[in-house]
Coordinates of C-alpha atoms and ligand atoms in Angstrom, one line a residue:
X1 CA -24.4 15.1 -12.4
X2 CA -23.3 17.0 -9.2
X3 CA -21.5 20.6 -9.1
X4 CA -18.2 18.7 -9.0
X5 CA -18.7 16.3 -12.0
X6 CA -20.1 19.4 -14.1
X7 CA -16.7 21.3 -13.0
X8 CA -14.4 18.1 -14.0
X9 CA -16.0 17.7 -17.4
X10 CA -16.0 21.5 -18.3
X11 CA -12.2 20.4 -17.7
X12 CA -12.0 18.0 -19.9
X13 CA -13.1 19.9 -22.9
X14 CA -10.8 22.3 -22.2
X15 CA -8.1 19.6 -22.4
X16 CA -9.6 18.5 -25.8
X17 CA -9.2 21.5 -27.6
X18 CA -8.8 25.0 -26.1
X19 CA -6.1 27.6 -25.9
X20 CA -2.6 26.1 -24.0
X21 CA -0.3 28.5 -22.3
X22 CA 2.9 29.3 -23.8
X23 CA 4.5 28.0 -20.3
X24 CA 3.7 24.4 -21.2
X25 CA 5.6 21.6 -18.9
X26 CA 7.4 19.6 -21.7
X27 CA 7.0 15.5 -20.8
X28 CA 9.2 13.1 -23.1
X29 CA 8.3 9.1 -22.7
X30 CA 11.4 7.6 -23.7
X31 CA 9.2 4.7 -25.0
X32 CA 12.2 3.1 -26.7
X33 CA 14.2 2.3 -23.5
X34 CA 12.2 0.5 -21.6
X35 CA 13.0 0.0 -17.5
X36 CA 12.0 -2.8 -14.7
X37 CA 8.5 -4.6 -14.7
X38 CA 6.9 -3.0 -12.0
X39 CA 5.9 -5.6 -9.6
X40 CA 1.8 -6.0 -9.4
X41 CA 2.8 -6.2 -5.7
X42 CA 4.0 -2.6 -5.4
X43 CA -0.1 -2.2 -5.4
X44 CA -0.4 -4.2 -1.9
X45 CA -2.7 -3.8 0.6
X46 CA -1.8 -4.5 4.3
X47 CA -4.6 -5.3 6.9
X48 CA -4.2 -5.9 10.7
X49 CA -5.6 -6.9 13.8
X50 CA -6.5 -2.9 14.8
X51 CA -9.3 -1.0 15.3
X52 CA -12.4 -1.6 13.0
X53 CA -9.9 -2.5 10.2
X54 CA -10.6 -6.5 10.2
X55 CA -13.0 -6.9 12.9
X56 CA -16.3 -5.2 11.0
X57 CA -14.8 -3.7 8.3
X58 CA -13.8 -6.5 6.6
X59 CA -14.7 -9.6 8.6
X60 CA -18.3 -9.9 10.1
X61 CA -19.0 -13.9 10.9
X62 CA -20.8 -15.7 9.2
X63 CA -23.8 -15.6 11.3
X64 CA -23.8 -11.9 10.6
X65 CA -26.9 -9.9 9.1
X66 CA -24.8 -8.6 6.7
X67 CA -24.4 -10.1 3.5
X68 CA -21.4 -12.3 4.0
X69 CA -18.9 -15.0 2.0
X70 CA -17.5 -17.4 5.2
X71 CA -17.7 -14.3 7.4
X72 CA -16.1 -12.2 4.6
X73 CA -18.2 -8.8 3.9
X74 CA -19.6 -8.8 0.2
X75 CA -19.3 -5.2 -0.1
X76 CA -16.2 -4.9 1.1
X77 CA -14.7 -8.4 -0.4
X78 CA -16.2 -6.9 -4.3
X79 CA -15.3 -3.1 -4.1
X80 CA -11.6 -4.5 -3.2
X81 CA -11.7 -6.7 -6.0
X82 CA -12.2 -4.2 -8.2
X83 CA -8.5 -2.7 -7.9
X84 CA -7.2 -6.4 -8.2
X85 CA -5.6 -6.4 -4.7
X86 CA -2.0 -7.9 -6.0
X87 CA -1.2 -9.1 -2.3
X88 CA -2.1 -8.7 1.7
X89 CA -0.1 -8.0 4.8
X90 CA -1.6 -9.8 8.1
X91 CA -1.8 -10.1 10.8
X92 CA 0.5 -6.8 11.7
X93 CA 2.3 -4.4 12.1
X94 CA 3.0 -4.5 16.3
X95 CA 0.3 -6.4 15.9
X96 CA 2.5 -9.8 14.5
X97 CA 4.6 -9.4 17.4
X98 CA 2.0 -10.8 19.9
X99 CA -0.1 -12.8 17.4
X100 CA 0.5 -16.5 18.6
X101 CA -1.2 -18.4 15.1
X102 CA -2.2 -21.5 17.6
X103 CA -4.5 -19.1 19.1
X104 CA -6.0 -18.6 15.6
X105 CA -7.3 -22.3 14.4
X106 CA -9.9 -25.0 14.9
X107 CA -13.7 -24.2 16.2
X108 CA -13.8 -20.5 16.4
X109 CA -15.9 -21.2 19.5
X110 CA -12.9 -22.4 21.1
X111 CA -10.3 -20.1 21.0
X112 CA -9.2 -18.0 23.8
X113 CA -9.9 -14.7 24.0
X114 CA -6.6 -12.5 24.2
X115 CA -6.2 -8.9 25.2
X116 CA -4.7 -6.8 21.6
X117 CA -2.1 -4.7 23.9
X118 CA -1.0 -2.2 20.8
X119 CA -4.1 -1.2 19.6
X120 CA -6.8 0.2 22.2
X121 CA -6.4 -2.7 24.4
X122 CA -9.2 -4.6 23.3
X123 CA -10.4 -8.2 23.4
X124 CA -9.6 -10.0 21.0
X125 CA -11.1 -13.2 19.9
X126 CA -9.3 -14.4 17.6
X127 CA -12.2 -15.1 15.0
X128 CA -9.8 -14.3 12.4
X129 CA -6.8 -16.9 12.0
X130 CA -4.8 -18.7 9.4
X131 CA -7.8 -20.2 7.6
X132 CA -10.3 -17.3 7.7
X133 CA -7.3 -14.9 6.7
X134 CA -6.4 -17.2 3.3
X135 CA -10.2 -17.5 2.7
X136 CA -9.9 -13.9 1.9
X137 CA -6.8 -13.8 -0.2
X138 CA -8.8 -16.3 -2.4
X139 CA -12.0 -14.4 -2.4
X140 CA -9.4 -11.4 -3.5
X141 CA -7.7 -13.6 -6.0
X142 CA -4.9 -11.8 -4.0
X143 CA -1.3 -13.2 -2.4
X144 CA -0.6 -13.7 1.0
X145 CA 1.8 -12.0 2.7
X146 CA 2.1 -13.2 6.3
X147 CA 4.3 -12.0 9.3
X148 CA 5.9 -13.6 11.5
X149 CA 6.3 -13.3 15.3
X150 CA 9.7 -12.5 16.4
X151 CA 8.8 -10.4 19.4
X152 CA 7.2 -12.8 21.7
X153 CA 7.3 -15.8 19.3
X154 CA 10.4 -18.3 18.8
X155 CA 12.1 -19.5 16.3
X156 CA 10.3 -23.0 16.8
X157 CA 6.9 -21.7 16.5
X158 CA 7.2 -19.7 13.5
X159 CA 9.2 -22.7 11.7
X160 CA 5.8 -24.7 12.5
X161 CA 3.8 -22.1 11.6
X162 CA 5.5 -22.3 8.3
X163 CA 5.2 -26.5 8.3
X164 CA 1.4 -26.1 9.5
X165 CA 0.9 -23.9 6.1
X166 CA 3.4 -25.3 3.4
X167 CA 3.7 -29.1 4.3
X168 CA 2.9 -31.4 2.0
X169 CA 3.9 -34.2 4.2
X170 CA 1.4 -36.0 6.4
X171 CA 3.3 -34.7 9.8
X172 CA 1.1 -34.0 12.4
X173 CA 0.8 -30.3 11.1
X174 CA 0.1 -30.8 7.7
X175 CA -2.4 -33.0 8.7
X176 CA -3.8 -30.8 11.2
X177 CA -4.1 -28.1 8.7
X178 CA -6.2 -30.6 6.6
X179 CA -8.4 -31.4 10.0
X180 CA -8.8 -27.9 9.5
X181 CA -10.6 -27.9 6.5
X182 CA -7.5 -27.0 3.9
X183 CA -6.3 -30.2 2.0
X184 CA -3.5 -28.9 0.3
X185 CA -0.8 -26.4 1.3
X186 CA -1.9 -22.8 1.5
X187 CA 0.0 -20.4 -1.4
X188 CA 2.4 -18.5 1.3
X189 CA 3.8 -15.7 -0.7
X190 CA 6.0 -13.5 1.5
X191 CA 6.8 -14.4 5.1
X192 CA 8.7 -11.6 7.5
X193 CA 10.6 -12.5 10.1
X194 CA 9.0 -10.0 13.1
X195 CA 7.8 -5.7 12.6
X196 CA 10.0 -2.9 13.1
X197 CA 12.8 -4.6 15.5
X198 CA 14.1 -1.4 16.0
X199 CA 10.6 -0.6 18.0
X200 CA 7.3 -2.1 18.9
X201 CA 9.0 -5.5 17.4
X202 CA 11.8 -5.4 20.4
X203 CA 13.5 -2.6 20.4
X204 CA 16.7 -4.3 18.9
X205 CA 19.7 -3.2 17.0
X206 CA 20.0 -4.0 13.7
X207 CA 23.0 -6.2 14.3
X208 CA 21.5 -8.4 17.2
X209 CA 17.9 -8.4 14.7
X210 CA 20.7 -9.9 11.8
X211 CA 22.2 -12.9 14.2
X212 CA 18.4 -13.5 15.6
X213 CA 16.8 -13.4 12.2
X214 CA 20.1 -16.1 11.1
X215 CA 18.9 -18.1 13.7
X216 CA 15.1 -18.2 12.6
X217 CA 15.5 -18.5 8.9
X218 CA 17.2 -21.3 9.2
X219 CA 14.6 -23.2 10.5
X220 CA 11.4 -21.6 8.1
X221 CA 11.8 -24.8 5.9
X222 CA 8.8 -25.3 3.2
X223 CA 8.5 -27.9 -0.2
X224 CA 10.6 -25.8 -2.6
X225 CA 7.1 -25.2 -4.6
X226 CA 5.4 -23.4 -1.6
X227 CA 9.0 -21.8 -0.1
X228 CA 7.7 -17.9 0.6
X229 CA 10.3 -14.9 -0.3
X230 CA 11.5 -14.3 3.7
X231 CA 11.5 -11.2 4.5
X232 CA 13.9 -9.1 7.0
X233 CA 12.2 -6.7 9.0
X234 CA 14.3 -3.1 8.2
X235 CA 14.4 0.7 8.8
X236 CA 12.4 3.4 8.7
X237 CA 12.2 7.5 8.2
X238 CA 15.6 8.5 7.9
X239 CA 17.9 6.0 9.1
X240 CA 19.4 3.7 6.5
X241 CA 21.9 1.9 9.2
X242 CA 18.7 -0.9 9.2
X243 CA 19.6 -1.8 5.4
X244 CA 23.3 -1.3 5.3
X245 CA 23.7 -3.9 8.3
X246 CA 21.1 -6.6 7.0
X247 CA 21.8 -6.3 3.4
X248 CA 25.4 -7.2 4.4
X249 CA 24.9 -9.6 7.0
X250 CA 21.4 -11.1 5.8
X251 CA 22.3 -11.2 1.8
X252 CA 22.5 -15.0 1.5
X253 CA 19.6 -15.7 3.9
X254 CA 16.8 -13.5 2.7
X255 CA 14.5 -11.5 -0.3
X256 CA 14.6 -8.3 0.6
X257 CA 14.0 -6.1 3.7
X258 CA 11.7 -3.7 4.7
X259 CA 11.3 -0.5 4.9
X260 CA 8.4 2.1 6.8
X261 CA 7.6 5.6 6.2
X262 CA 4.3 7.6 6.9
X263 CA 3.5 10.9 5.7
X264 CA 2.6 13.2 8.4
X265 CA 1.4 17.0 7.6
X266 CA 3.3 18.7 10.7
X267 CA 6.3 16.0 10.8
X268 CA 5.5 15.4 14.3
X269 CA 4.0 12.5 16.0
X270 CA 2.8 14.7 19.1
X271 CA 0.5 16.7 16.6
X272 CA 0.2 14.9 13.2
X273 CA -2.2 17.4 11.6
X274 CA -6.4 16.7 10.8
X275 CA -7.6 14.7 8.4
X276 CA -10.0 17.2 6.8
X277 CA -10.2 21.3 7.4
X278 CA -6.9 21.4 6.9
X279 CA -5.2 24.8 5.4
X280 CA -3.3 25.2 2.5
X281 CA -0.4 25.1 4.6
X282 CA -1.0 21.5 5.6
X283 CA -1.8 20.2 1.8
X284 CA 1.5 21.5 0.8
X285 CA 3.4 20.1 3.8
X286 CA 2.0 16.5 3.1
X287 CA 2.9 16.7 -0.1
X288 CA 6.8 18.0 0.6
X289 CA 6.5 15.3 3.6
X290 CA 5.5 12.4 1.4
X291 CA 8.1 13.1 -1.4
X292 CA 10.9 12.3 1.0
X293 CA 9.8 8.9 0.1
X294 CA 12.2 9.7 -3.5
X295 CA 15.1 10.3 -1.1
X296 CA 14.2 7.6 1.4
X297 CA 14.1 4.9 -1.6
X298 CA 17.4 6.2 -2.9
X299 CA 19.4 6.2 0.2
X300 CA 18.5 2.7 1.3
X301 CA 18.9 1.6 -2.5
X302 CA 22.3 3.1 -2.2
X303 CA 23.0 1.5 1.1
X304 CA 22.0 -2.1 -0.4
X305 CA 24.2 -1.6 -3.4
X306 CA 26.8 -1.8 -1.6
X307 CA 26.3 -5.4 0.0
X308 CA 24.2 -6.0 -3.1
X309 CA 24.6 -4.4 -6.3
X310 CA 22.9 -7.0 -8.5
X311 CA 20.1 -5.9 -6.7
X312 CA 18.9 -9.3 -5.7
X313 CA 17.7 -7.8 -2.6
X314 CA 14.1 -5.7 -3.1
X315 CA 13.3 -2.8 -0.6
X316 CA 10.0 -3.4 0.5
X317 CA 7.6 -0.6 1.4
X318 CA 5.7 -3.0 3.7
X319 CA 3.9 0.5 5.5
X320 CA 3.4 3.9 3.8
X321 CA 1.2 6.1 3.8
X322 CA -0.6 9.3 5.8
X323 CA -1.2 9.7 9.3
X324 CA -2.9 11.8 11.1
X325 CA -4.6 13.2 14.3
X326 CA -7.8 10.2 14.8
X327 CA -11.5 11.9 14.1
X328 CA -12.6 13.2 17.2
X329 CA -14.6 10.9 19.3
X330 CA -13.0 7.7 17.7
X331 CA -10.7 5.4 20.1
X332 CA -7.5 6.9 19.9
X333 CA -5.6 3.6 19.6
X334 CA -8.0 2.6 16.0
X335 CA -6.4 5.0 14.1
X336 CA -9.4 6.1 12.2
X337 CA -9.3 8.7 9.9
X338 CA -10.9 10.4 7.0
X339 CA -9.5 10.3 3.6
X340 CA -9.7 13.0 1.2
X341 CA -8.3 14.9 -2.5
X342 CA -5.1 15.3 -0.7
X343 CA -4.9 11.5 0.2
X344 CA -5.4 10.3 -3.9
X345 CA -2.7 13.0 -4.6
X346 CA -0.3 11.2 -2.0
X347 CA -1.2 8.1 -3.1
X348 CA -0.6 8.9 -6.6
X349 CA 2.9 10.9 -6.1
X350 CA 3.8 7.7 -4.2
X351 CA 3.4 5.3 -6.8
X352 CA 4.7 7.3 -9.2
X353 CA 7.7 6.9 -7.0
X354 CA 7.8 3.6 -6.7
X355 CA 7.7 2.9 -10.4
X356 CA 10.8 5.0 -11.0
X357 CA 12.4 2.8 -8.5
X358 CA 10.5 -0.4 -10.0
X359 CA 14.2 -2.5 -10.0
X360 CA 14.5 -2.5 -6.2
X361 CA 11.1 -1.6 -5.1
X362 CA 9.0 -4.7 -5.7
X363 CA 6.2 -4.7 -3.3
X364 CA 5.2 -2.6 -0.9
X365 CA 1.8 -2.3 1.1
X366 CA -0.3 0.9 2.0
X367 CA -1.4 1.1 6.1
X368 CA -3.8 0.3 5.5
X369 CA -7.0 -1.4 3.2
X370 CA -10.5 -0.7 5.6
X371 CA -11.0 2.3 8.1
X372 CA -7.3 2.2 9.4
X373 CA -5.2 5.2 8.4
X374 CA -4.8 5.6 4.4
X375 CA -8.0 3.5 4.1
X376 CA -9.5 2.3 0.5
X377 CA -12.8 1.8 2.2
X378 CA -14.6 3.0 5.4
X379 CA -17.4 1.0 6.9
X380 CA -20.6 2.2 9.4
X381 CA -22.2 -1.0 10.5
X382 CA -23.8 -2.5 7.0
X383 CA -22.9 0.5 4.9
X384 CA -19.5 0.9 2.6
X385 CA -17.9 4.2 1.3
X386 CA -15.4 4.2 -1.6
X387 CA -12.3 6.4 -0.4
X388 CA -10.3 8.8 -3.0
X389 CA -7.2 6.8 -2.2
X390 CA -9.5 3.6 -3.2
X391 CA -10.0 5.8 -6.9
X392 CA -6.4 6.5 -7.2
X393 CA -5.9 2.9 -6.8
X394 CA -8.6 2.2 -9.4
X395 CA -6.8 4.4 -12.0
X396 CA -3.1 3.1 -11.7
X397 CA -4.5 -0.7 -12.3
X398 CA -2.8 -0.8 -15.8
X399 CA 0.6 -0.1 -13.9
X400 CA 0.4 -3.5 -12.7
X401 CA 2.6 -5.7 -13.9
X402 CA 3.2 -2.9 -16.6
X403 CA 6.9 -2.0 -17.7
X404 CA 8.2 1.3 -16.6
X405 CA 9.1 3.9 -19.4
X406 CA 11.9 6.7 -18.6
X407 CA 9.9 10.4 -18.5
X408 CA 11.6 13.6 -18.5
X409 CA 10.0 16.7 -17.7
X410 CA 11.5 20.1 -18.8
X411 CA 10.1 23.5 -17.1
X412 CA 8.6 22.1 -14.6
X413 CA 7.9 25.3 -11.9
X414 CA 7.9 24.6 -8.1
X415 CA 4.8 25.3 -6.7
X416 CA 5.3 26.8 -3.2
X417 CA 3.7 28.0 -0.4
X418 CA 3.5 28.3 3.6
X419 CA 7.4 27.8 3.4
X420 CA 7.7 24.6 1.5
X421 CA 7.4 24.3 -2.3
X422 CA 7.3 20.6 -4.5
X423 CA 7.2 20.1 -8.1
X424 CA 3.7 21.1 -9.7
X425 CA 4.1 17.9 -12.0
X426 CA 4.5 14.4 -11.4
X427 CA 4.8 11.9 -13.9
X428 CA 5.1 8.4 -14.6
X429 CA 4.6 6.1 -17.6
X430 CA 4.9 2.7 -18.5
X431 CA 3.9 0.0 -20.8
X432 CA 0.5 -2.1 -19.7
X433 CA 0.5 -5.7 -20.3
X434 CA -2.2 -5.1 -23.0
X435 CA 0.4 -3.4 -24.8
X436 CA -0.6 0.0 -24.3
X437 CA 1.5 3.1 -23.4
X438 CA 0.1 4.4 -19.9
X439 CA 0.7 8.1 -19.0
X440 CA 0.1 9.1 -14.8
X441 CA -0.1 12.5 -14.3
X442 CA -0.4 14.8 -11.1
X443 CA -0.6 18.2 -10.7
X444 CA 0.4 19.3 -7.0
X445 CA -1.0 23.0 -7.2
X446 CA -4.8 23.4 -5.5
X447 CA -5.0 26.8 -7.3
X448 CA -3.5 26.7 -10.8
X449 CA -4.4 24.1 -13.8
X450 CA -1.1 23.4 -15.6
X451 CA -0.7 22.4 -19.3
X452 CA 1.4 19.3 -20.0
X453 CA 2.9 19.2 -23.7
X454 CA 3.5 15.6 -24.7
X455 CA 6.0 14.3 -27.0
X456 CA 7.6 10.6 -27.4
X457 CA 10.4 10.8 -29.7
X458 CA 9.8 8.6 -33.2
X459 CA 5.7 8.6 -32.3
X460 CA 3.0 10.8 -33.5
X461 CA 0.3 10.8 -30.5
X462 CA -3.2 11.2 -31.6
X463 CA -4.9 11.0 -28.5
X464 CA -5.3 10.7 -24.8
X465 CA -7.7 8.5 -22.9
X466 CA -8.5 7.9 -19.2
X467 CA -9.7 9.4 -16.4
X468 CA -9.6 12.4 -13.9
X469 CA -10.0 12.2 -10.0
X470 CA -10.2 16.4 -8.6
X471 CA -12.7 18.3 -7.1
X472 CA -13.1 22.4 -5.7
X473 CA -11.8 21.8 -2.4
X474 CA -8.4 20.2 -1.3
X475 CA -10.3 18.3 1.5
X476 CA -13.1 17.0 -0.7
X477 CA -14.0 13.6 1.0
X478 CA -16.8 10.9 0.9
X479 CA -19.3 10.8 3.2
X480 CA -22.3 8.2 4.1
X481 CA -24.6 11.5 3.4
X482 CA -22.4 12.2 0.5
X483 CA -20.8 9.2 -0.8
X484 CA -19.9 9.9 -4.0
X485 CA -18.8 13.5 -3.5
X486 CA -15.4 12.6 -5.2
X487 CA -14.9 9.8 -7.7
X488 CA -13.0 9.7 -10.9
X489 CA -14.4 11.0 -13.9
X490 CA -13.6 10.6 -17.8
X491 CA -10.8 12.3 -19.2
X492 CA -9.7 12.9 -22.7
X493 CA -7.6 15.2 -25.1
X494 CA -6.6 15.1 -28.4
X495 CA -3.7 16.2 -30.9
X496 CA -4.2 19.6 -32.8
X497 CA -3.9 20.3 -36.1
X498 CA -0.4 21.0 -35.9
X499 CA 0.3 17.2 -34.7
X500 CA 0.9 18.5 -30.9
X501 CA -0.7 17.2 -27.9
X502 CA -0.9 19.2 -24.5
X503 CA -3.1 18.0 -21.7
X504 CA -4.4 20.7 -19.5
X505 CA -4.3 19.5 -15.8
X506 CA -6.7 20.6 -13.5
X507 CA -5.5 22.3 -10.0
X508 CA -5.3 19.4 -7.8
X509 CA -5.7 16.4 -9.5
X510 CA -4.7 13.0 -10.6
X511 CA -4.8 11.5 -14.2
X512 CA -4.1 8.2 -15.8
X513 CA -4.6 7.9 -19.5
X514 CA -3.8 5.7 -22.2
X515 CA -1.8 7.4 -25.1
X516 CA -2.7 6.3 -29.0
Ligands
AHR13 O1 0.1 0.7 10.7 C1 0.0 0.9 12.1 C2 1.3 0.6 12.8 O2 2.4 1.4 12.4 C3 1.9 -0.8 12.6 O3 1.3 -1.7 13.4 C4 3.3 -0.6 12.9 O4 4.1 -1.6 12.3 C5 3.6 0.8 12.6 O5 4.3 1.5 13.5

């Protein structure tokens, strides 16, 4: 047992049975009102043509040293199964925009090589293409969620993109996709229509994006059994003009529409902020920074109630997550970045988020699943580290599929500091599939443990149950020296004598527990 471990579980005995401050946060689970189902696919994954995120990290050939399923890494392919990866983004991001899926098919031998513009200007070979990329999702047991090229693509080519995966028919296509190696028509969850118009997709308005999107849609024809949810490519940070216009003008034509926002510690894209050796300052400016997701959610909500108040629509969170300045000596266009304590807390505070919003919000994907930005894994050549924003993802695995409960929380202080200050507690419950009542709990401040009194009206509680991700220092990462520097570790409390249940959280940390 490390230093860290022994610190965590001198926690948790606290939590089981010590002396609670008077200044309890009070949290009521309003079990009896039950809310939205919250989509598995709020826990997706996104994964594109960038850096060392597919090329090494995930994919390696099947030729390759390192233990592989059809070019697939085990390591990689296991650990991500783990977390039940609900769903996958690919090919992009800006990526999509330039991805031509004929390039992507037959002998791998004999594709041409193409030159990936966005992201460091690298070759790329195209090793990975339709069939390798659902090979995964089935490894994963995971959805596919492919995007569409709207940027330099056409209307034509991604309605035969669509045929070449969905067609059951025996059209040229269809039966080139069996030539292929794939009988029968691949599962095509979700299907966007182009990445961020308003930018590296084109640099359109919303309303010329609506009339071109019209156009496309109404060629993406697929057997009603394999039809994927399409998808309208929306807004980001601030501006909800993207969902007002498409919700209105798109509202018989598509699923939803998406929606991007990255946490950045400084706010500015000049100087995002380090990854690790950052000051207090910084964990507390991430924090404030990735709350705005709450009024991000609710403004484009409000904006598609408008057009779409049954809220048929779903906002979906296709990219989230942190960014910072890349590690030093990395290629600046791979995005590679380390991913600490304060990365789990984001992660956490964000799905908590999410679940509140669980009726419009029904998928989103974090940027993104190996060594790209808010990574769950990082690779170095045959060796695999476990991220804390892989743990966090770990713990909230009950929330899949799980139906959100209302939660109060009553004297719940501000933590402040360096000019910003957040709530100290973040909460979210819901009720598992198992049956189970699942309590998420987050405690903001790095320098004070905070005592959560727990009450659900008509039911005694006896006991908590789960587990604890936290650790001395706000920028506590895994390293290949140190690999398991952070990971989560038991947690439990139970009632007193007087029928009561308060959970002491430690500074800095992330719980999920089941309640009994
Ligand atoms: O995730 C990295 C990039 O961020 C994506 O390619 C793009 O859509 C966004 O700007």
């Amino acid at each position: 047992m490390n230093q860290i471990q022994r610190g965590v579980l001198a926690l948790c005995m606290l939590a089981s049975g010590g002396a609670f401050a008077a200044d309890a946060v009070s949290l009521t689970i309003d079990a009896a009102r039950p809310g939205a189902v919250i989509n598995k696919d709020v826990y997706g994954q996104f994964a594109e043509h960038l850096g060392t995120g597919i090329y090494e990290g995930l994919w390696v050939g099947p030729k390759s040293k390192i233990p592989n399923t059809k070019g697939w890494r085990n390591d990689v392919v296991g650990a991500l199964k783990n977390i039940h990866v609900p769903l996958v983004r690919w090919p992009g991001g800006c990526f999509a925009d330039e991805y031509h899926w004929r390039d992507g098919i037959g002998a791998r031998e004999k594709r041409p090589v193409n030159v990936n513009t966005n992201w460091g200007g690298v070759d790329e070979s195209n090793a990975v293409g339709t069939h390798e990329f659902f090979d995964l999702v089935e490894m994963l047991g995971a959805d596919a969620y492919v995007n569409g090229n709207l940027g330099t693509g056409s209307a034509q080519e991604m309605s035969e993109w669509i045929e070449y995966m969905t067609s059951d028919s025996k059209s040229t296509l269809a039966n080139m996709r069996r030539k292929n190696g794939h009988d029968k028509p691949f599962k095509v969850a979700y299907f966007a229509v182009g990445n961020e118009a308003w930018g590296c997709g084109g640099n359109m308005s919303p309303q010329y994006y609506s009339d071109v999107y019209k156009q496309v849609e109404t060629f993406l024809r697929a057997p009603k059994q394999y039809r994927p949810k399409i998808i309208a490519s929306g807004g980001n940070d601030n501006d909800v003009t993207w969902s007002e216009v498409l919700s209105k003008e798109l509202k018989k034509q598509t699923d939803g529409i998406s929606f991007h926002y990255y946490t950045i510690p400084t706010g500015k894209w000049e100087v995002k902020g380090a990854s690790t050796g950052f000051q207090e300052n910084e964990w507390i400016s991430t924090l404030a920074n990735t709350l705005r997701m709450e009024s991000h959610i609710q403004k484009n909500s409000a904006a598609m109630d408008k057009n779409d108040p049954e809220k048929k629509l779903g906002l979906f969170v296709d990219e989230w997550g942190t960014w910072y300045d890349v590690e030093k000596g990395t290629n600046p266009g791979f995005l590679f970045q380390q991913n600490t304590l304060r990365d789990a807390v984001v992660a956490a505070l964000n799905f908590n988020i999410f679940h509140a919003h669980a009726e419009r919000v029904r998928m989103t994907n974090i940027a993104q699943m190996v060594n790209v930005l808010q990574s769950m894994i990082i690779t170095d050549k045959d060796r695999m580290l476990l991220t804390p924003t892989y743990y966090t993802y770990q713990m909230y695995v009950p929330f899949q599929g799980a139906t959100s409960l209302p939660v109060t929380l009553k004297d719940n202080p501000d933590y402040s500091a360096g000019g910003f200050k957040v709530p100290e507690i973040s909460a979210s419950a819901a009720r598992g599939t198992d049956g189970k009542l699942y309590l998420a709990l987050v405690n903001t401040n790095p320098n004070k443990d905070a005592d959560v009194a727990l009450n659900i009206p008509g039911q005694a509680i006896k006991a908590v149950k789960g587990s604890v991700l936290t650790s001395s220092a706000m920028d506590t990462h895994n390293t290949f020296q140190s690999p398991n520097a952070i990971k989560p570790a038991p947690f439990s409390a139970a009632a007193g004598a007087d029928g009561k249940l308060t959970v002491r959280i430690p500074a800095k940390a992330v719980i999920v527990v089941a309640v009994e």
